[in-house]
Amino acid sequence: MPKVSFIEKTIYELEGIKVDFVKDGKNLRGDVDLPYNYKGVKMTKNSANVSFLKDKLKKQYCGYDFWIYDGNGNKARGNLLLGNLRDTYLSDEEDVS
C-alpha cells in the first residue's frame, strides 16, 4: 500500500502540479497508507480547470479533499485553467512565450 507522500509525488510527476491530500480540513500526513497509487495514465488537459482535477482526484480517493498549489506555493483557485497553473511552475528562463 503506497504512502500519501508517494502518491502526491506520482501526481506531481504525471500532472506537473503539487497537491496535498486533506481529511477533515487538515493536511494528511505523508506516512499514511492508502490502498492504491494514482491511476492517471495521461496528464489532464490544459483546458481543464483546478475544480475538474479536484473532482477527478475525489472520484479515485473518496472521502478526501485536495489542496492544489501554484508554483509559488499558494492554493490555486478552482476556475484557474491547468495550463495557466502549470505555467506558474516554470522559471523565467524556461518560459519561452
XYZ file of N, CA and C in Angstrom, residues 2-61:
180
model
N 0.700 2.114 -0.985
C 1.554 3.301 -1.078
C 1.208 4.349 -0.021
N 2.197 5.090 0.361
C 2.018 6.174 1.319
C 1.553 7.425 0.579
N 0.861 8.302 1.316
C 0.341 9.537 0.735
C 1.460 10.337 0.065
N 2.617 10.413 0.694
C 3.724 11.190 0.114
C 4.131 10.641 -1.257
N 4.109 9.319 -1.423
C 4.451 8.705 -2.705
C 3.377 9.018 -3.750
N 2.112 8.967 -3.339
C 1.008 9.260 -4.267
C 1.074 10.719 -4.709
N 1.332 11.632 -3.762
C 1.451 13.050 -4.110
C 2.598 13.266 -5.098
N 3.685 12.548 -4.919
C 4.825 12.645 -5.834
C 4.446 12.106 -7.213
N 3.707 10.994 -7.244
C 3.254 10.413 -8.513
C 2.354 11.393 -9.258
N 1.433 12.035 -8.535
C 0.539 13.021 -9.153
C 1.361 14.172 -9.725
N 2.346 14.639 -8.962
C 3.191 15.739 -9.445
C 3.948 15.338 -10.711
N 4.477 14.130 -10.735
C 5.244 13.678 -11.900
C 4.375 13.548 -13.147
N 3.118 13.131 -12.984
C 2.234 12.968 -14.138
C 1.535 14.273 -14.508
N 1.005 14.972 -13.515
C 0.202 16.167 -13.767
C 1.030 17.451 -13.800
N 2.213 17.432 -13.178
C 3.023 18.645 -13.119
C 2.489 19.660 -12.134
N 1.718 19.181 -11.148
C 1.053 20.059 -10.180
C 1.194 19.462 -8.790
N 1.502 20.317 -7.808
C 1.635 19.853 -6.428
C 0.264 19.822 -5.764
N -0.053 18.689 -5.138
C -1.311 18.532 -4.410
C -1.028 17.994 -3.015
N -1.942 18.291 -2.105
C -1.930 17.707 -0.768
C -3.264 17.024 -0.537
N -3.227 15.842 0.062
C -4.441 15.164 0.491
C -4.936 15.839 1.762
N -6.255 16.033 1.853
C -6.859 16.693 3.006
C -7.977 15.811 3.543
N -8.015 15.656 4.860
C -9.080 14.886 5.519
C -9.579 15.725 6.684
N -10.878 15.986 6.731
C -11.493 16.787 7.788
C -10.820 18.148 7.926
N -10.467 18.763 6.799
C -9.889 20.098 6.798
C -8.422 20.179 7.166
N -7.781 19.036 7.362
C -6.366 19.031 7.749
C -5.543 18.274 6.714
N -4.332 18.790 6.480
C -3.403 18.142 5.559
C -3.052 16.762 6.102
N -3.197 15.745 5.267
C -2.929 14.366 5.671
C -1.427 14.117 5.717
N -0.981 13.483 6.769
C 0.446 13.174 6.917
C 0.911 12.288 5.766
N 2.158 12.471 5.379
C 2.716 11.733 4.252
C 2.942 10.263 4.505
N 2.954 9.850 5.786
C 3.233 8.442 6.081
C 1.973 7.589 6.206
N 0.806 8.172 5.909
C -0.452 7.427 5.940
C -0.535 6.548 4.693
N -0.942 5.300 4.875
C -1.084 4.369 3.749
C -2.463 4.490 3.115
N -2.503 4.432 1.794
C -3.753 4.366 1.044
C -3.721 3.098 0.206
N -4.895 2.587 -0.193
C -4.934 1.273 -0.846
C -4.261 1.194 -2.215
N -4.169 2.312 -2.955
C -3.597 2.232 -4.302
C -3.021 3.580 -4.716
N -2.143 3.533 -5.698
C -1.497 4.734 -6.219
C -2.436 5.445 -7.199
N -2.057 6.633 -7.607
C -2.802 7.418 -8.585
C -2.898 6.628 -9.884
N -4.110 6.522 -10.416
C -4.337 5.682 -11.594
C -4.360 6.464 -12.904
N -3.996 7.743 -12.846
C -3.954 8.535 -14.071
C -2.932 7.972 -15.043
N -3.263 7.997 -16.319
C -2.366 7.485 -17.347
C -1.762 8.641 -18.138
N -2.582 9.647 -18.406
C -2.150 10.821 -19.158
C -2.362 12.065 -18.305
N -1.608 13.096 -18.632
C -1.790 14.389 -17.978
C -3.184 14.921 -18.318
N -3.861 15.482 -17.329
C -5.156 16.115 -17.564
C -4.950 17.304 -18.502
N -5.886 17.529 -19.404
C -5.744 18.571 -20.423
C -5.549 19.951 -19.799
N -4.756 20.765 -20.478
C -4.510 22.134 -20.029
C -5.777 22.975 -20.019
N -6.764 22.615 -20.827
C -8.004 23.384 -20.902
C -8.956 23.078 -19.746
N -8.662 22.043 -18.964
C -9.469 21.739 -17.768
C -9.062 22.702 -16.659
N -9.946 22.853 -15.660
C -9.602 23.754 -14.564
C -9.293 22.977 -13.284
N -8.891 23.710 -12.263
C -8.495 23.115 -10.990
C -9.647 22.317 -10.384
N -10.870 22.833 -10.472
C -12.029 22.108 -9.929
C -12.204 20.757 -10.606
N -11.982 20.701 -11.905
C -12.079 19.439 -12.638
C -11.061 18.435 -12.102
N -9.817 18.879 -11.897
C -8.786 17.979 -11.379
C -9.134 17.510 -9.970
N -9.642 18.417 -9.135
C -10.049 18.023 -7.777
C -11.135 16.956 -7.836
N -12.125 17.155 -8.700
C -13.207 16.175 -8.834
C -12.667 14.831 -9.319
N -11.728 14.865 -10.241
C -11.100 13.640 -10.751
C -10.397 12.895 -9.615
N -9.683 13.622 -8.774
C -8.985 13.007 -7.646
C -9.969 12.488 -6.602
N -11.047 13.246 -6.346
C -12.049 12.830 -5.355
C -12.758 11.546 -5.779
N -12.942 11.345 -7.084
C -13.567 10.110 -7.565
C -12.682 8.907 -7.269
N -11.378 9.089 -7.366
C -10.457 7.987 -7.119
C -10.208 7.788 -5.627
N -10.193 8.873 -4.876
C -9.906 8.808 -3.435
C -11.099 9.379 -2.675
